[in-house]
CSV table of C-alpha atoms in Angstrom, one decimal:
chain,number,residue,atom,x,y,z
A,1002,UNK,CA,-15.3,-29.5,0.3
A,1003,UNK,CA,-14.9,-31.6,3.3
A,1004,UNK,CA,-15.6,-34.5,2.9
A,1005,UNK,CA,-15.0,-34.7,-0.8
A,1006,UNK,CA,-17.2,-38.0,-1.1
A,1007,UNK,CA,-20.3,-39.3,0.7
A,1008,UNK,CA,-21.0,-42.9,0.9
A,1009,UNK,CA,-24.7,-44.2,1.3
A,1010,UNK,CA,-25.5,-47.8,2.1
A,1011,UNK,CA,-28.8,-49.6,2.7
A,1012,UNK,CA,-28.7,-49.1,6.4
A,1013,UNK,CA,-28.3,-45.2,6.2
A,1014,UNK,CA,-29.6,-44.1,2.9
A,1015,UNK,CA,-32.0,-41.7,4.5
A,1016,UNK,CA,-29.7,-40.1,6.9
A,1017,UNK,CA,-28.6,-36.7,6.0
A,1018,UNK,CA,-24.8,-36.1,5.9
A,1019,UNK,CA,-23.1,-32.7,6.2
A,1020,UNK,CA,-20.7,-31.3,3.8
A,1021,UNK,CA,-18.5,-28.4,4.7
A,1022,UNK,CA,-17.9,-25.8,2.1
A,1023,UNK,CA,-15.0,-23.4,2.5
A,1024,UNK,CA,-13.6,-20.7,0.2
A,1025,UNK,CA,-9.8,-20.6,0.1
A,1026,UNK,CA,-8.3,-17.4,1.1
A,1027,UNK,CA,-6.3,-16.6,-2.1
A,1028,UNK,CA,-5.5,-12.8,-1.4
A,1029,UNK,CA,-7.0,-11.8,-4.9
A,1030,UNK,CA,-9.7,-9.1,-5.2
A,1031,UNK,CA,-12.6,-10.9,-6.9
A,1032,UNK,CA,-15.8,-9.4,-5.4
A,1033,UNK,CA,-18.7,-11.4,-4.8
A,1034,UNK,CA,-18.8,-14.6,-6.8
A,1035,UNK,CA,-21.2,-17.5,-7.4
A,1036,UNK,CA,-19.9,-21.0,-7.4
A,1037,UNK,CA,-21.9,-24.2,-8.5
A,1038,UNK,CA,-21.1,-27.6,-7.0
A,1039,UNK,CA,-22.1,-30.4,-9.5
A,1040,UNK,CA,-22.1,-34.0,-7.8
A,1041,UNK,CA,-21.2,-37.0,-9.6
A,1042,UNK,CA,-23.1,-40.2,-8.8
A,1043,UNK,CA,-21.5,-43.6,-8.7
A,1044,UNK,CA,-23.6,-46.8,-8.0
A,1045,UNK,CA,-22.4,-49.7,-10.2
A,1046,UNK,CA,-24.9,-52.1,-8.8
A,1047,UNK,CA,-27.9,-49.8,-8.9
A,1048,UNK,CA,-28.8,-48.8,-12.4
A,1049,UNK,CA,-31.5,-46.5,-11.2
A,1050,UNK,CA,-28.9,-44.3,-9.4
A,1051,UNK,CA,-26.4,-44.6,-12.2
A,1052,UNK,CA,-29.0,-43.1,-14.4
A,1053,UNK,CA,-29.2,-40.0,-12.1
A,1054,UNK,CA,-25.8,-39.0,-13.4
A,1055,UNK,CA,-27.2,-37.7,-16.7
A,1056,UNK,CA,-29.5,-35.3,-14.6
A,1057,UNK,CA,-26.6,-34.3,-12.5
A,1058,UNK,CA,-24.5,-33.3,-15.5
A,1059,UNK,CA,-27.4,-31.4,-16.7
A,1060,UNK,CA,-27.4,-29.3,-13.3
A,1061,UNK,CA,-30.6,-30.6,-11.9
A,1062,UNK,CA,-28.6,-31.3,-8.5
A,1063,UNK,CA,-26.2,-28.3,-8.3
A,1064,UNK,CA,-25.7,-26.6,-5.3
A,1065,UNK,CA,-25.2,-22.8,-5.5
A,1066,UNK,CA,-22.9,-21.1,-3.3
A,1067,UNK,CA,-22.4,-17.3,-3.0
A,1068,UNK,CA,-18.9,-16.3,-2.0
A,1069,UNK,CA,-18.2,-13.0,-0.2
A,1070,UNK,CA,-14.7,-11.9,-1.0
A,1071,UNK,CA,-12.7,-10.8,2.1
A,1072,UNK,CA,-9.9,-9.2,-0.1
A,1073,UNK,CA,-10.0,-5.6,-0.9
A,1074,UNK,CA,-7.5,-3.5,-2.9
A,1075,UNK,CA,-5.6,-0.7,-1.3
A,1076,UNK,CA,-2.1,0.4,0.0
A,1077,UNK,CA,-0.7,-0.3,3.5
A,1078,UNK,CA,1.3,2.9,4.6
A,1079,UNK,CA,3.3,2.5,7.9
A,1080,UNK,CA,3.5,4.9,9.6
A,1081,UNK,CA,1.2,7.4,8.0
A,1082,UNK,CA,2.8,10.4,9.8
A,1083,UNK,CA,6.4,11.3,10.7
A,1084,UNK,CA,8.6,14.3,11.9
A,1085,UNK,CA,11.9,14.9,10.3
A,1086,UNK,CA,14.7,17.3,10.5
A,1087,UNK,CA,16.1,19.5,7.6
A,1088,UNK,CA,19.3,18.4,6.4
A,1089,UNK,CA,19.4,15.0,7.6
A,1090,UNK,CA,20.7,12.1,5.9
A,1091,UNK,CA,18.6,11.0,2.7
A,1092,UNK,CA,18.1,7.5,4.5
A,1093,UNK,CA,17.4,8.6,8.1
A,1094,UNK,CA,13.6,8.6,7.8
A,1095,UNK,CA,11.5,6.1,6.0
A,1096,UNK,CA,8.2,4.4,5.9
A,1097,UNK,CA,6.9,1.2,4.4
A,1098,UNK,CA,4.5,0.7,1.5
A,1099,UNK,CA,2.8,-2.5,0.3
A,1100,UNK,CA,-0.5,-3.6,-1.0
A,1101,UNK,CA,-3.4,-4.9,0.8
A,1102,UNK,CA,-4.1,-7.7,-1.8
A,1103,UNK,CA,-2.6,-9.4,-4.8
A,1104,UNK,CA,-3.1,-7.6,-8.0
A,1105,UNK,CA,-4.6,-9.5,-11.1
A,1106,UNK,CA,-2.4,-12.0,-12.6
A,1107,UNK,CA,-0.2,-10.3,-15.5
A,1108,UNK,CA,-0.6,-6.9,-14.2
A,1109,UNK,CA,1.2,-4.5,-11.9
A,1110,UNK,CA,0.7,-1.7,-9.6
A,1111,UNK,CA,2.9,1.5,-9.9
A,1112,UNK,CA,2.8,4.0,-7.1
A,1113,UNK,CA,4.4,7.4,-7.5
A,1114,UNK,CA,4.8,10.3,-5.0
A,1115,UNK,CA,3.4,13.8,-5.0
A,1116,UNK,CA,2.8,16.4,-2.6
A,1117,UNK,CA,0.1,19.2,-2.8
A,1118,UNK,CA,2.9,21.7,-1.3
A,1119,UNK,CA,5.3,20.8,-4.1
A,1120,UNK,CA,5.7,19.6,-7.5
A,1121,UNK,CA,6.3,15.9,-8.3
A,1122,UNK,CA,8.6,14.4,-5.6
A,1123,UNK,CA,11.5,12.8,-7.7
A,1124,UNK,CA,14.3,13.1,-5.5
A,1125,UNK,CA,16.0,15.7,-7.7
A,1126,UNK,CA,13.7,18.5,-6.9
A,1127,UNK,CA,16.0,20.7,-4.7
A,1128,UNK,CA,15.0,23.8,-6.7
A,1129,UNK,CA,11.2,23.3,-7.1
A,1130,UNK,CA,10.8,21.4,-3.9
A,1131,UNK,CA,13.3,20.5,-1.1
A,1132,UNK,CA,10.9,17.7,0.2
A,1133,UNK,CA,11.9,14.4,-1.3
A,1134,UNK,CA,10.5,10.7,-1.2
A,1135,UNK,CA,12.0,7.9,-3.1
A,1136,UNK,CA,11.8,4.0,-3.0
A,1137,UNK,CA,14.9,2.8,-1.5
A,1138,UNK,CA,16.4,-0.7,-2.4
A,1139,UNK,CA,18.9,-1.6,0.4
A,1140,UNK,CA,20.3,-4.6,-1.3
A,1141,UNK,CA,21.5,-2.6,-4.4
A,1142,UNK,CA,21.8,0.8,-2.6
A,1143,UNK,CA,19.7,2.5,-5.4
A,1144,UNK,CA,16.6,4.7,-5.3
A,1145,UNK,CA,13.7,4.6,-7.5
A,1146,UNK,CA,10.8,7.1,-8.3
A,1147,UNK,CA,8.0,4.5,-8.2
A,1148,UNK,CA,7.2,1.4,-6.1
A,1149,UNK,CA,6.2,-1.4,-8.4
A,1150,UNK,CA,4.1,-4.2,-7.0
A,1151,UNK,CA,3.3,-7.5,-8.7
A,1152,UNK,CA,1.8,-11.0,-7.9
A,1153,UNK,CA,5.3,-11.7,-6.6
A,1154,UNK,CA,6.0,-8.9,-4.2
A,1155,UNK,CA,2.5,-7.4,-3.4
A,1156,UNK,CA,2.9,-8.1,0.2
A,1157,UNK,CA,6.5,-7.4,0.7
A,1158,UNK,CA,6.9,-3.9,2.2
A,1159,UNK,CA,9.1,-1.5,0.1
A,1160,UNK,CA,10.9,1.3,2.0
A,1161,UNK,CA,10.3,4.8,0.9
A,1162,UNK,CA,13.0,7.2,2.2
A,1163,UNK,CA,12.1,10.9,3.1
A,1164,UNK,CA,14.3,13.9,3.2
A,1165,UNK,CA,14.2,17.7,3.2
A,1166,UNK,CA,17.2,19.2,1.3
A,1167,UNK,CA,19.4,21.5,3.5
A,1168,UNK,CA,19.5,25.2,3.1
A,1169,UNK,CA,20.7,28.2,5.0
A,1170,UNK,CA,17.3,30.0,5.5
A,1171,UNK,CA,15.5,30.5,8.6
A,1172,UNK,CA,12.0,29.5,7.9
A,1173,UNK,CA,8.4,29.1,9.1
A,1174,UNK,CA,8.9,31.0,12.5
A,1175,UNK,CA,5.7,33.2,12.0
A,1176,UNK,CA,2.2,32.0,13.1
A,1177,UNK,CA,-1.0,32.9,11.4
A,1178,UNK,CA,-1.1,36.3,13.1
A,1179,UNK,CA,2.6,37.3,12.0
A,1180,UNK,CA,4.0,36.6,15.5
A,1181,UNK,CA,7.4,35.2,15.7
A,1182,UNK,CA,7.6,31.7,17.5
A,1183,UNK,CA,10.0,30.7,20.0
A,1184,UNK,CA,12.6,28.0,18.8
A,1185,UNK,CA,12.9,26.5,15.2
A,1186,UNK,CA,10.2,26.8,12.8
A,1187,UNK,CA,8.4,23.9,11.3
A,1188,UNK,CA,6.1,23.1,8.3
A,1189,UNK,CA,3.7,20.4,7.3
A,1190,UNK,CA,4.2,18.5,4.1
A,1191,UNK,CA,2.0,15.8,2.7
A,1192,UNK,CA,3.2,13.0,0.6
A,1193,UNK,CA,0.4,11.4,-1.6
A,1194,UNK,CA,0.6,8.1,-3.5
A,1195,UNK,CA,-0.6,8.1,-7.2
A,1196,UNK,CA,-1.7,4.7,-8.3
A,1197,UNK,CA,-1.7,3.3,-11.8
A,1198,UNK,CA,-2.5,-0.1,-12.8
A,1199,UNK,CA,-4.0,-2.2,-15.5
A,1200,UNK,CA,-5.8,-4.1,-12.6
A,1201,UNK,CA,-9.1,-2.2,-12.7
A,1202,UNK,CA,-9.8,-2.7,-9.0
A,1203,UNK,CA,-6.6,-1.0,-8.2
A,1204,UNK,CA,-7.0,1.6,-10.8
A,1205,UNK,CA,-10.6,2.5,-9.6
A,1206,UNK,CA,-9.2,3.4,-6.0
A,1207,UNK,CA,-8.3,6.8,-7.5
A,1208,UNK,CA,-12.3,7.6,-7.5
A,1209,UNK,CA,-13.7,5.1,-5.1
A,1210,UNK,CA,-11.6,4.9,-2.1
A,1211,UNK,CA,-12.0,7.4,0.7
A,1212,UNK,CA,-8.4,6.8,1.8
A,1213,UNK,CA,-7.1,7.6,-1.6
A,1214,UNK,CA,-4.2,9.2,-2.0
A,1215,UNK,CA,-3.2,7.5,1.3
A,1216,UNK,CA,-1.3,10.6,2.8
A,1217,UNK,CA,1.7,10.5,4.9
A,1218,UNK,CA,2.0,13.6,6.9
A,1219,UNK,CA,5.6,15.0,7.5
A,1220,UNK,CA,6.3,17.5,10.1
A,1221,UNK,CA,9.6,19.2,8.8
A,1222,UNK,CA,11.7,21.1,11.5
A,1223,UNK,CA,14.1,23.8,10.4
A,1224,UNK,CA,17.7,23.3,11.4
A,1225,UNK,CA,18.6,27.1,11.0
A,1226,UNK,CA,18.2,29.5,13.8
A,1227,UNK,CA,18.6,33.3,13.7
A,1228,UNK,CA,21.7,35.0,15.1
A,1229,UNK,CA,24.8,36.8,14.5
A,1230,UNK,CA,28.3,35.8,14.3
A,1231,UNK,CA,30.6,38.0,16.4
A,1232,UNK,CA,34.6,38.1,16.6
A,1233,UNK,CA,35.9,39.1,19.9
A,1234,UNK,CA,39.5,39.2,18.8
A,1235,UNK,CA,40.6,41.5,16.0
A,1236,UNK,CA,44.1,42.3,14.8
A,1237,UNK,CA,45.0,45.6,13.1
A,1238,UNK,CA,48.1,46.6,11.2
A,1239,UNK,CA,49.5,50.3,11.6
A,1240,UNK,CA,50.1,51.8,8.1
A,1241,UNK,CA,52.3,54.6,7.3
């Protein structure tokens, strides 16, 4: 409230005075809320106005304010598409992940990684799926299978490293008609984010958000090309 107190004197008792009401941006998802402003009346030399305090305490002079929340739950994914090359270092390619708003006090938001083209992406799936995505903590040089956000770090981006495990296979060089493409082949993988949280607003994103599961589109280029190895110099030994 601004100002937080109004003073009326005999000279201006009938002059309306403006009070500005501002809802503080707290970054917490609360939805639409209703707030009541209850005044306190102080008039030491006027018992008639002092007596109005009882009515004020009873809510007779309350001002009801409806507050529209500007905070919405969600993930911030930057960028949401990338091109990578098979066999590159595990920390060459990355994107950043954070929350759009603070989770409820005492809760956390866990984000895991999946791909419809693969099984769960756990950084160890070189057999079931060569595509990998893990949270990378540069300070400790360690990787984690999930990103964890709390009230303390919800708006601090966490780095997710993406890599495609190297192999010696020539892949993805046929188009939909079976024709061989020129140059190295490529394939699209989608990284999806799976949210689990005791904060119901974030948990409900799984069924209410049109953006869920916040896909990152990854275009993987094969580093293997077809060809033959020839030897131009051969040495033979005569045998008896």
